[in-house]
Amino acid sequence: MIRALLLGSAMVALPAAAFAQDEAAAYSDGLSYGPRPFFLIDKMEDGPLKQELMSCMGQTPERTKFSIGHRGAPLMFPEHTVESNHAAAGQGAGVLECDVTFTADKELVCRHAQNDLHTTTNIVATDLASKCTTPFSPASGDTEATAECRTSDLTLEEFRTLEPKMDAANAAATTAEEYLAGTADWRTDLYANDATLMTHAESIALFDRLGADFTPELKSASVEMPFDGFSQEDYAQKLIDEYKEAGIDPSRVWPQSFDFNDVVYWIENEPEFGAQAVYLMDDSSIEGLDGMDPETWGFVPEELKAQGVNYAAPAMPFLVTLDEAGEMVPSELARQLKDADIGIIAWTLERSGPLANGGGWYFHTVTDAIDRDGDYYEILDVLAQDVGVEGVFSDWPATVTYYANCKGL
């Protein structure tokens, strides 16, 4: 068993070229959980769930749409790269994500934000640094190092010259080279060398070859829209057009946005794609959401459904809360979305690192019930069995894939 796990863990780190001939077949035949799910199960508190998950240790990994690669597998690989998505596909993720933004020449590329190049690439240490909206400024005294570099600062040709890295920056840096450091100690730079950036169109081709479906997120622009005549509607339409040009069936695509206007645009103008449009929610996009008081939400789930919204994706902490006994239970938001027959997708498991300290923002509504790494599976079980989510984003999809396979999801 250990030898198989080590071989499987090594497989997901192979370079993109290793599977260029028949990637889908390679990943269908060679899916691997790697060691992490077993590590987390070992760290669980003894009980029925731990025993059930242990009983599945001999199961054969199978791809599942319940497992969604969040930017690929960025716990260990630079996000939104070919390699990160190879890793996610190798761990059985049935749906992969490209966060979509645009360059100066209005080409769509995969980045978590239009203005994240200074933390996700080496741009501040290249000749393109002078093109940044805010060039690198070193730390001095109590002032932290700063920079802001946008995809819209560059043409696609210039964007392609950048080297992706783990998302991080060193706020104490006095040089651009120092600024590129800062990877969290629970992540790694082991697989950051020679990673490959992607356009949105390239991500479509890659995910299709890997046998996965698609959940692109239309990111908010950092520039004022319209941008050089490129309107928000043009932007939303171009995302859909690239799937149509690639011949992708709309049933395989779940387009996402925090901007409700984008979701409505897809529903009204591209109804086949709009039927699976996902309305993303957090406390910055929905006023009052953090308080879980329906009177402060600014929306009614039944009204969302009436407007054609079939899927919503609240951040994970807004789907679970603690009851009087301190047990994790579905939130009021989760209950009302289910009552409105709106499918729920949760984000993002394994985004916060080790759980011994309570897990950070992604667990802030259930902190008192979180004290060990094995609790990743406890909250995942509540999301799946009690909240009834239809999929879970994770920074390491193998964790979710293992659970889904064991539970027959």
GROMACS .gro file of C-alpha atoms in nm:
model
  409
    1MET     CA    1   0.000   0.000   0.000
    2ILE     CA    2   0.271   0.253   0.096
    3ARG     CA    3   0.464   0.186  -0.226
    4ALA     CA    4   0.146   0.241  -0.429
    5LEU     CA    5   0.074   0.566  -0.250
    6LEU     CA    6   0.425   0.696  -0.310
    7LEU     CA    7   0.410   0.603  -0.675
    8GLY     CA    8   0.072   0.771  -0.707
    9SER     CA    9   0.191   1.085  -0.531
   10ALA     CA   10   0.489   1.108  -0.765
   11MET     CA   11   0.271   1.061  -1.071
   12VAL     CA   12   0.077   1.383  -1.025
   13ALA     CA   13   0.400   1.584  -1.025
   14LEU     CA   14   0.511   1.470  -1.370
   15PRO     CA   15   0.551   1.747  -1.630
   16ALA     CA   16   0.277   1.826  -1.878
   17ALA     CA   17   0.462   1.664  -2.168
   18ALA     CA   18   0.443   1.326  -1.997
   19PHE     CA   19   0.077   1.294  -2.091
   20ALA     CA   20   0.064   1.497  -2.411
   21GLN     CA   21  -0.038   1.199  -2.626
   22ASP     CA   22  -0.339   1.076  -2.432
   23GLU     CA   23  -0.390   1.267  -2.113
   24ALA     CA   24  -0.747   1.159  -2.048
   25ALA     CA   25  -0.658   0.791  -2.072
   26ALA     CA   26  -0.350   0.840  -1.857
   27TYR     CA   27  -0.550   1.003  -1.578
   28SER     CA   28  -0.843   0.763  -1.601
   29ASP     CA   29  -0.606   0.469  -1.563
   30GLY     CA   30  -0.368   0.630  -1.316
   31LEU     CA   31  -0.575   0.825  -1.063
   32SER     CA   32  -0.414   0.844  -0.721
   33TYR     CA   33  -0.517   0.974  -0.380
   34GLY     CA   34  -0.156   1.011  -0.272
   35PRO     CA   35  -0.084   1.003   0.103
   36ARG     CA   36  -0.281   1.308   0.221
   37PRO     CA   37  -0.632   1.161   0.265
   38PHE     CA   38  -0.486   0.879   0.475
   39PHE     CA   39  -0.289   1.130   0.684
   40LEU     CA   40  -0.605   1.330   0.753
   41ILE     CA   41  -0.810   1.021   0.839
   42ASP     CA   42  -0.541   0.914   1.086
   43LYS     CA   43  -0.573   1.257   1.255
   44MET     CA   44  -0.951   1.229   1.298
   45GLU     CA   45  -1.115   1.178   1.633
   46ASP     CA   46  -1.225   0.818   1.678
   47GLY     CA   47  -1.584   0.764   1.573
   48PRO     CA   48  -1.817   0.624   1.307
   49LEU     CA   49  -1.703   0.860   1.031
   50LYS     CA   50  -1.338   0.775   1.085
   51GLN     CA   51  -1.416   0.405   1.084
   52GLU     CA   52  -1.618   0.437   0.763
   53LEU     CA   53  -1.342   0.630   0.585
   54MET     CA   54  -1.080   0.381   0.706
   55SER     CA   55  -1.289   0.096   0.563
   56CYS     CA   56  -1.249   0.252   0.215
   57MET     CA   57  -0.870   0.254   0.213
   58GLY     CA   58  -0.854  -0.024  -0.043
   59GLN     CA   59  -1.093   0.140  -0.288
   60THR     CA   60  -0.990   0.226  -0.644
   61PRO     CA   61  -0.989   0.604  -0.709
   62GLU     CA   62  -1.257   0.726  -0.949
   63ARG     CA   63  -1.310   1.069  -1.101
   64THR     CA   64  -1.605   1.256  -0.950
   65LYS     CA   65  -1.770   1.590  -1.023
   66PHE     CA   66  -1.821   1.630  -0.648
   67SER     CA   67  -1.447   1.706  -0.634
   68ILE     CA   68  -1.362   2.045  -0.787
   69GLY     CA   69  -1.004   2.162  -0.839
   70HIS     CA   70  -0.979   2.515  -0.698
   71ARG     CA   71  -0.732   2.683  -0.936
   72GLY     CA   72  -0.598   2.331  -0.992
   73ALA     CA   73  -0.420   2.194  -0.684
   74PRO     CA   74  -0.254   2.507  -0.538
   75LEU     CA   75  -0.174   2.357  -0.201
   76MET     CA   76   0.151   2.246  -0.367
   77PHE     CA   77   0.146   2.371  -0.729
   78PRO     CA   78   0.137   2.730  -0.863
   79GLU     CA   79  -0.229   2.809  -0.922
   80HIS     CA   80  -0.385   2.827  -1.267
   81THR     CA   81  -0.097   2.648  -1.434
   82VAL     CA   82  -0.091   2.342  -1.657
   83GLU     CA   83   0.094   2.152  -1.386
   84SER     CA   84  -0.152   2.247  -1.111
   85ASN     CA   85  -0.441   2.116  -1.318
   86HIS     CA   86  -0.256   1.799  -1.413
   87ALA     CA   87  -0.218   1.738  -1.040
   88ALA     CA   88  -0.587   1.804  -0.973
   89ALA     CA   89  -0.696   1.575  -1.257
   90GLY     CA   90  -0.460   1.306  -1.130
   91GLN     CA   91  -0.637   1.327  -0.794
   92GLY     CA   92  -0.977   1.262  -0.950
   93ALA     CA   93  -1.121   1.613  -0.972
   94GLY     CA   94  -1.410   1.593  -1.217
   95VAL     CA   95  -1.439   1.970  -1.256
   96LEU     CA   96  -1.152   2.217  -1.299
   97GLU     CA   97  -1.146   2.595  -1.265
   98CYS     CA   98  -1.001   2.879  -1.467
   99ASP     CA   99  -1.051   3.218  -1.305
  100VAL     CA  100  -1.085   3.443  -1.608
  101THR     CA  101  -0.948   3.792  -1.657
  102PHE     CA  102  -0.810   3.983  -1.957
  103THR     CA  103  -0.491   4.137  -2.092
  104ALA     CA  104  -0.428   4.480  -2.245
  105ASP     CA  105  -0.522   4.337  -2.586
  106LYS     CA  106  -0.842   4.187  -2.438
  107GLU     CA  107  -0.734   3.823  -2.446
  108LEU     CA  108  -0.874   3.599  -2.173
  109VAL     CA  109  -0.623   3.435  -1.939
  110CYS     CA  110  -0.638   3.228  -1.620
  111ARG     CA  111  -0.554   3.434  -1.311
  112HIS     CA  112  -0.731   3.458  -0.976
  113ALA     CA  113  -0.743   3.836  -1.008
  114GLN     CA  114  -0.662   4.087  -1.277
  115ASN     CA  115  -0.418   4.250  -1.036
  116ASP     CA  116  -0.230   3.954  -0.885
  117LEU     CA  117   0.072   3.921  -1.115
  118HIS     CA  118   0.302   4.072  -0.851
  119THR     CA  119   0.229   3.781  -0.614
  120THR     CA  120   0.171   3.494  -0.860
  121THR     CA  121   0.452   3.556  -1.113
  122ASN     CA  122   0.807   3.691  -1.127
  123ILE     CA  123   0.704   4.015  -1.300
  124VAL     CA  124   0.856   4.254  -1.043
  125ALA     CA  125   1.201   4.109  -1.117
  126THR     CA  126   1.168   4.129  -1.496
  127ASP     CA  127   1.196   4.399  -1.761
  128LEU     CA  128   0.815   4.421  -1.757
  129ALA     CA  129   0.816   4.557  -1.400
  130SER     CA  130   0.804   4.914  -1.527
  131LYS     CA  131   0.467   4.841  -1.690
  132CYS     CA  132   0.302   4.757  -1.358
  133THR     CA  133   0.022   4.983  -1.240
  134THR     CA  134   0.225   5.031  -0.921
  135PRO     CA  135   0.590   4.925  -0.964
  136PHE     CA  136   0.767   4.753  -0.676
  137SER     CA  137   0.846   4.977  -0.380
  138PRO     CA  138   1.078   4.836  -0.109
  139ALA     CA  139   0.996   4.813   0.259
  140SER     CA  140   1.129   5.101   0.465
  141GLY     CA  141   1.086   5.141   0.839
  142ASP     CA  142   0.723   5.064   0.923
  143THR     CA  143   0.620   5.081   0.556
  144GLU     CA  144   0.574   4.744   0.387
  145ALA     CA  145   0.693   4.658   0.039
  146THR     CA  146   0.423   4.709  -0.223
  147ALA     CA  147   0.345   4.646  -0.588
  148GLU     CA  148   0.042   4.604  -0.810
  149CYS     CA  149   0.076   4.440  -1.149
  150ARG     CA  150  -0.227   4.367  -1.366
  151THR     CA  151  -0.283   4.142  -1.662
  152SER     CA  152  -0.430   4.452  -1.827
  153ASP     CA  153  -0.085   4.615  -1.800
  154LEU     CA  154   0.048   4.359  -2.050
  155THR     CA  155  -0.030   4.217  -2.391
  156LEU     CA  156  -0.087   3.844  -2.417
  157GLU     CA  157   0.258   3.807  -2.574
  158GLU     CA  158   0.415   3.980  -2.274
  159PHE     CA  159   0.204   3.779  -2.029
  160ARG     CA  160   0.336   3.455  -2.176
  161THR     CA  161   0.696   3.551  -2.088
  162LEU     CA  162   0.622   3.552  -1.714
  163GLU     CA  163   0.713   3.266  -1.482
  164PRO     CA  164   0.434   3.160  -1.244
  165LYS     CA  165   0.506   3.092  -0.878
  166MET     CA  166   0.323   3.014  -0.556
  167ASP     CA  167   0.092   3.300  -0.460
  168ALA     CA  168   0.287   3.497  -0.199
  169ALA     CA  169   0.493   3.808  -0.138
  170ASN     CA  170   0.745   3.917   0.125
  171ALA     CA  171   0.617   4.242   0.277
  172ALA     CA  172   0.957   4.303   0.441
  173ALA     CA  173   1.146   4.287   0.110
  174THR     CA  174   1.397   4.555   0.020
  175THR     CA  175   1.460   4.416  -0.330
  176ALA     CA  176   1.232   4.285  -0.601
  177GLU     CA  177   1.395   3.943  -0.576
  178GLU     CA  178   1.321   3.928  -0.203
  179TYR     CA  179   0.961   4.030  -0.269
  180LEU     CA  180   0.903   3.712  -0.468
  181ALA     CA  181   0.950   3.503  -0.152
  182GLY     CA  182   0.695   3.449   0.123
  183THR     CA  183   0.532   3.112   0.046
  184ALA     CA  184   0.343   2.993   0.355
  185ASP     CA  185   0.529   2.728   0.552
  186TRP     CA  186   0.240   2.483   0.504
  187ARG     CA  187   0.263   2.511   0.125
  188THR     CA  188   0.574   2.438  -0.083
  189ASP     CA  189   0.787   2.569  -0.367
  190LEU     CA  190   0.889   2.216  -0.463
  191TYR     CA  191   0.680   2.213  -0.783
  192ALA     CA  192   0.709   2.580  -0.877
  193ASN     CA  193   0.992   2.548  -1.127
  194ASP     CA  194   0.905   2.573  -1.498
  195ALA     CA  195   0.531   2.593  -1.440
  196THR     CA  196   0.318   2.695  -1.738
  197LEU     CA  197   0.070   2.983  -1.761
  198MET     CA  198  -0.254   2.935  -1.957
  199THR     CA  199  -0.500   3.136  -2.158
  200HIS     CA  200  -0.866   3.058  -2.099
  201ALA     CA  201  -0.889   2.888  -2.439
  202GLU     CA  202  -0.585   2.674  -2.353
  203SER     CA  203  -0.747   2.573  -2.024
  204ILE     CA  204  -1.056   2.456  -2.212
  205ALA     CA  205  -0.847   2.236  -2.440
  206LEU     CA  206  -0.644   2.100  -2.147
  207PHE     CA  207  -0.939   2.023  -1.919
  208ASP     CA  208  -1.120   1.852  -2.206
  209ARG     CA  209  -0.816   1.632  -2.275
  210LEU     CA  210  -0.797   1.548  -1.905
  211GLY     CA  211  -1.158   1.428  -1.906
  212ALA     CA  212  -1.279   1.701  -1.669
  213ASP     CA  213  -1.563   1.953  -1.690
  214PHE     CA  214  -1.531   2.330  -1.651
  215THR     CA  215  -1.616   2.600  -1.401
  216PRO     CA  216  -1.471   2.932  -1.520
  217GLU     CA  217  -1.510   3.235  -1.295
  218LEU     CA  218  -1.548   3.578  -1.456
  219LYS     CA  219  -1.330   3.793  -1.232
  220SER     CA  220  -1.407   4.154  -1.150
  221ALA     CA  221  -1.199   4.394  -1.356
  222SER     CA  222  -0.946   4.610  -1.175
  223VAL     CA  223  -0.969   4.862  -1.457
  224GLU     CA  224  -1.268   5.081  -1.525
  225MET     CA  225  -1.518   4.920  -1.759
  226PRO     CA  226  -1.569   4.957  -2.048
  227PHE     CA  227  -1.197   4.906  -2.109
  228ASP     CA  228  -1.093   5.048  -2.444
  229GLY     CA  229  -1.443   4.976  -2.573
  230PHE     CA  230  -1.457   4.630  -2.409
  231SER     CA  231  -1.775   4.629  -2.198
  232GLN     CA  232  -1.870   4.401  -1.909
  233GLU     CA  233  -2.123   4.235  -2.140
  234ASP     CA  234  -1.852   4.183  -2.405
  235TYR     CA  235  -1.635   4.027  -2.135
  236ALA     CA  236  -1.910   3.790  -2.013
  237GLN     CA  237  -1.995   3.694  -2.370
  238LYS     CA  238  -1.635   3.628  -2.471
  239LEU     CA  239  -1.601   3.376  -2.189
  240ILE     CA  240  -1.897   3.178  -2.325
  241ASP     CA  241  -1.787   3.220  -2.687
  242GLU     CA  242  -1.460   3.041  -2.618
  243TYR     CA  243  -1.651   2.729  -2.506
  244LYS     CA  244  -1.873   2.748  -2.812
  245GLU     CA  245  -1.570   2.785  -3.039
  246ALA     CA  246  -1.414   2.478  -2.874
  247GLY     CA  247  -1.733   2.275  -2.930
  248ILE     CA  248  -1.792   2.215  -2.558
  249ASP     CA  249  -2.141   2.100  -2.462
  250PRO     CA  250  -2.301   2.361  -2.228
  251SER     CA  251  -2.397   2.083  -1.985
  252ARG     CA  252  -2.026   2.050  -1.901
  253VAL     CA  253  -1.981   2.418  -1.808
  254TRP     CA  254  -2.064   2.596  -1.480
  255PRO     CA  255  -1.975   2.964  -1.535
  256GLN     CA  256  -1.938   3.158  -1.210
  257SER     CA  257  -1.945   3.519  -1.098
  258PHE     CA  258  -1.979   3.727  -0.780
  259ASP     CA  259  -2.151   3.989  -0.995
  260PHE     CA  260  -2.519   3.899  -1.016
  261ASN     CA  261  -2.545   4.101  -1.338
  262ASP     CA  262  -2.307   3.856  -1.507
  263VAL     CA  263  -2.523   3.563  -1.400
  264VAL     CA  264  -2.836   3.735  -1.529
  265TYR     CA  265  -2.659   3.816  -1.857
  266TRP     CA  266  -2.577   3.449  -1.914
  267ILE     CA  267  -2.930   3.338  -1.820
  268GLU     CA  268  -3.087   3.584  -2.061
  269ASN     CA  269  -2.838   3.575  -2.350
  270GLU     CA  270  -2.688   3.225  -2.334
  271PRO     CA  271  -2.965   3.020  -2.168
  272GLU     CA  272  -2.800   2.681  -2.226
  273PHE     CA  273  -2.492   2.799  -2.035
  274GLY     CA  274  -2.696   3.020  -1.803
  275ALA     CA  275  -2.891   2.719  -1.676
  276GLN     CA  276  -2.574   2.618  -1.488
  277ALA     CA  277  -2.446   2.966  -1.405
  278VAL     CA  278  -2.322   2.981  -1.046
  279TYR     CA  279  -2.387   3.285  -0.826
  280LEU     CA  280  -2.086   3.318  -0.595
  281MET     CA  281  -2.148   3.458  -0.247
  282ASP     CA  282  -1.938   3.592   0.037
  283ASP     CA  283  -1.982   3.871   0.292
  284SER     CA  284  -1.835   4.124   0.049
  285SER     CA  285  -2.077   4.039  -0.233
  286ILE     CA  286  -2.393   4.007  -0.022
  287GLU     CA  287  -2.453   4.271   0.243
  288GLY     CA  288  -2.516   4.119   0.583
  289LEU     CA  289  -2.437   3.761   0.480
  290ASP     CA  290  -2.186   3.715   0.762
  291GLY     CA  291  -2.457   3.771   1.020
  292MET     CA  292  -2.679   3.495   0.877
  293ASP     CA  293  -2.983   3.715   0.937
  294PRO     CA  294  -3.213   3.677   0.633
  295GLU     CA  295  -3.346   4.029   0.687
  296THR     CA  296  -3.001   4.174   0.614
  297TRP     CA  297  -2.909   3.963   0.310
  298GLY     CA  298  -3.050   4.196   0.046
  299PHE     CA  299  -3.188   3.898  -0.152
  300VAL     CA  300  -3.443   3.620  -0.118
  301PRO     CA  301  -3.346   3.269  -0.236
  302GLU     CA  302  -3.691   3.212  -0.388
  303GLU     CA  303  -3.650   3.529  -0.594
  304LEU     CA  304  -3.310   3.412  -0.719
  305LYS     CA  305  -3.472   3.088  -0.833
  306ALA     CA  306  -3.751   3.281  -1.003
  307GLN     CA  307  -3.488   3.474  -1.202
  308GLY     CA  308  -3.338   3.149  -1.330
  309VAL     CA  309  -3.055   3.097  -1.081
  310ASN     CA  310  -3.014   2.722  -1.030
  311TYR     CA  311  -2.678   2.719  -0.850
  312ALA     CA  312  -2.525   2.926  -0.572
  313ALA     CA  313  -2.180   2.898  -0.419
  314PRO     CA  314  -2.151   3.059  -0.077
  315ALA     CA  315  -1.813   3.049   0.092
  316MET     CA  316  -1.783   2.749   0.322
  317PRO     CA  317  -1.823   2.937   0.655
  318PHE     CA  318  -2.164   3.068   0.546
  319LEU     CA  319  -2.299   2.717   0.496
  320VAL     CA  320  -2.225   2.582   0.845
  321THR     CA  321  -2.268   2.705   1.198
  322LEU     CA  322  -2.270   2.560   1.550
  323ASP     CA  323  -2.583   2.457   1.739
  324GLU     CA  324  -2.632   2.502   2.114
  325ALA     CA  325  -2.441   2.178   2.177
  326GLY     CA  326  -2.143   2.303   1.976
  327GLU     CA  327  -2.207   2.064   1.685
  328MET     CA  328  -2.166   2.170   1.322
  329VAL     CA  329  -2.503   2.210   1.146
  330PRO     CA  330  -2.634   2.375   0.827
  331SER     CA  331  -2.671   2.752   0.841
  332GLU     CA  332  -2.994   2.939   0.780
  333LEU     CA  333  -2.861   3.038   0.437
  334ALA     CA  334  -2.797   2.673   0.348
  335ARG     CA  335  -3.148   2.574   0.456
  336GLN     CA  336  -3.315   2.852   0.260
  337LEU     CA  337  -3.116   2.781  -0.057
  338LYS     CA  338  -3.216   2.414  -0.038
  339ASP     CA  339  -3.580   2.507   0.025
  340ALA     CA  340  -3.564   2.722  -0.290
  341ASP     CA  341  -3.430   2.423  -0.488
  342ILE     CA  342  -3.101   2.599  -0.561
  343GLY     CA  343  -2.802   2.367  -0.591
  344ILE     CA  344  -2.519   2.452  -0.351
  345ILE     CA  345  -2.146   2.441  -0.420
  346ALA     CA  346  -1.898   2.506  -0.138
  347TRP     CA  347  -1.556   2.676  -0.138
  348THR     CA  348  -1.277   2.622  -0.036
  349LEU     CA  349  -1.151   2.321   0.157
  350GLU     CA  350  -0.780   2.309   0.248
  351ARG     CA  351  -0.731   2.677   0.172
  352SER     CA  352  -0.630   2.770   0.526
  353GLY     CA  353  -0.358   2.521   0.613
  354PRO     CA  354  -0.340   2.311   0.933
  355LEU     CA  355  -0.651   2.324   1.152
  356ALA     CA  356  -0.488   2.302   1.496
  357ASN     CA  357  -0.522   2.681   1.526
  358GLY     CA  358  -0.890   2.686   1.423
  359GLY     CA  359  -0.848   2.706   1.048
  360GLY     CA  360  -0.869   3.080   0.984
  361TRP     CA  361  -1.139   3.262   0.785
  362TYR     CA  362  -1.276   2.955   0.605
  363PHE     CA  363  -1.377   2.807   0.940
  364HIS     CA  364  -1.462   3.123   1.134
  365THR     CA  365  -1.826   3.024   1.196
  366VAL     CA  366  -1.727   2.687   1.346
  367THR     CA  367  -1.388   2.764   1.501
  368ASP     CA  368  -1.482   2.618   1.840
  369ALA     CA  369  -1.539   2.277   1.675
  370ILE     CA  370  -1.209   2.272   1.485
  371ASP     CA  371  -0.885   2.166   1.654
  372ARG     CA  372  -0.712   1.898   1.441
  373ASP     CA  373  -0.628   1.836   1.076
  374GLY     CA  374  -0.870   1.544   1.064
  375ASP     CA  375  -1.155   1.794   1.108
  376TYR     CA  376  -1.134   1.863   0.735
  377TYR     CA  377  -1.333   1.542   0.697
  378GLU     CA  378  -1.576   1.635   0.974
  379ILE     CA  379  -1.681   1.958   0.803
  380LEU     CA  380  -1.679   1.790   0.462
  381ASP     CA  381  -1.923   1.532   0.597
  382VAL     CA  382  -2.156   1.804   0.726
  383LEU     CA  383  -2.142   1.984   0.392
  384ALA     CA  384  -2.217   1.665   0.198
  385GLN     CA  385  -2.469   1.491   0.423
  386ASP     CA  386  -2.645   1.773   0.610
  387VAL     CA  387  -2.611   2.079   0.388
  388GLY     CA  388  -2.640   1.862   0.076
  389VAL     CA  389  -2.385   2.041  -0.141
  390GLU     CA  390  -2.339   1.920  -0.499
  391GLY     CA  391  -1.966   1.984  -0.513
  392VAL     CA  392  -1.673   2.111  -0.307
  393PHE     CA  393  -1.378   2.317  -0.422
  394SER     CA  394  -1.048   2.216  -0.267
  395ASP     CA  395  -0.685   2.323  -0.293
  396TRP     CA  396  -0.598   1.951  -0.282
  397PRO     CA  397  -0.878   1.762  -0.459
  398ALA     CA  398  -0.766   1.416  -0.348
  399THR     CA  399  -0.914   1.484  -0.005
  400VAL     CA  400  -1.262   1.541  -0.150
  401THR     CA  401  -1.226   1.268  -0.414
  402TYR     CA  402  -1.150   1.008  -0.147
  403TYR     CA  403  -1.455   1.107   0.058
  404ALA     CA  404  -1.684   1.116  -0.247
  405ASN     CA  405  -1.565   0.775  -0.365
  406CYS     CA  406  -1.613   0.625  -0.019
  407LYS     CA  407  -1.964   0.769   0.011
  408GLY     CA  408  -2.063   0.686  -0.347
  409LEU     CA  409  -2.120   1.051  -0.441
   0.00000   0.00000   0.00000
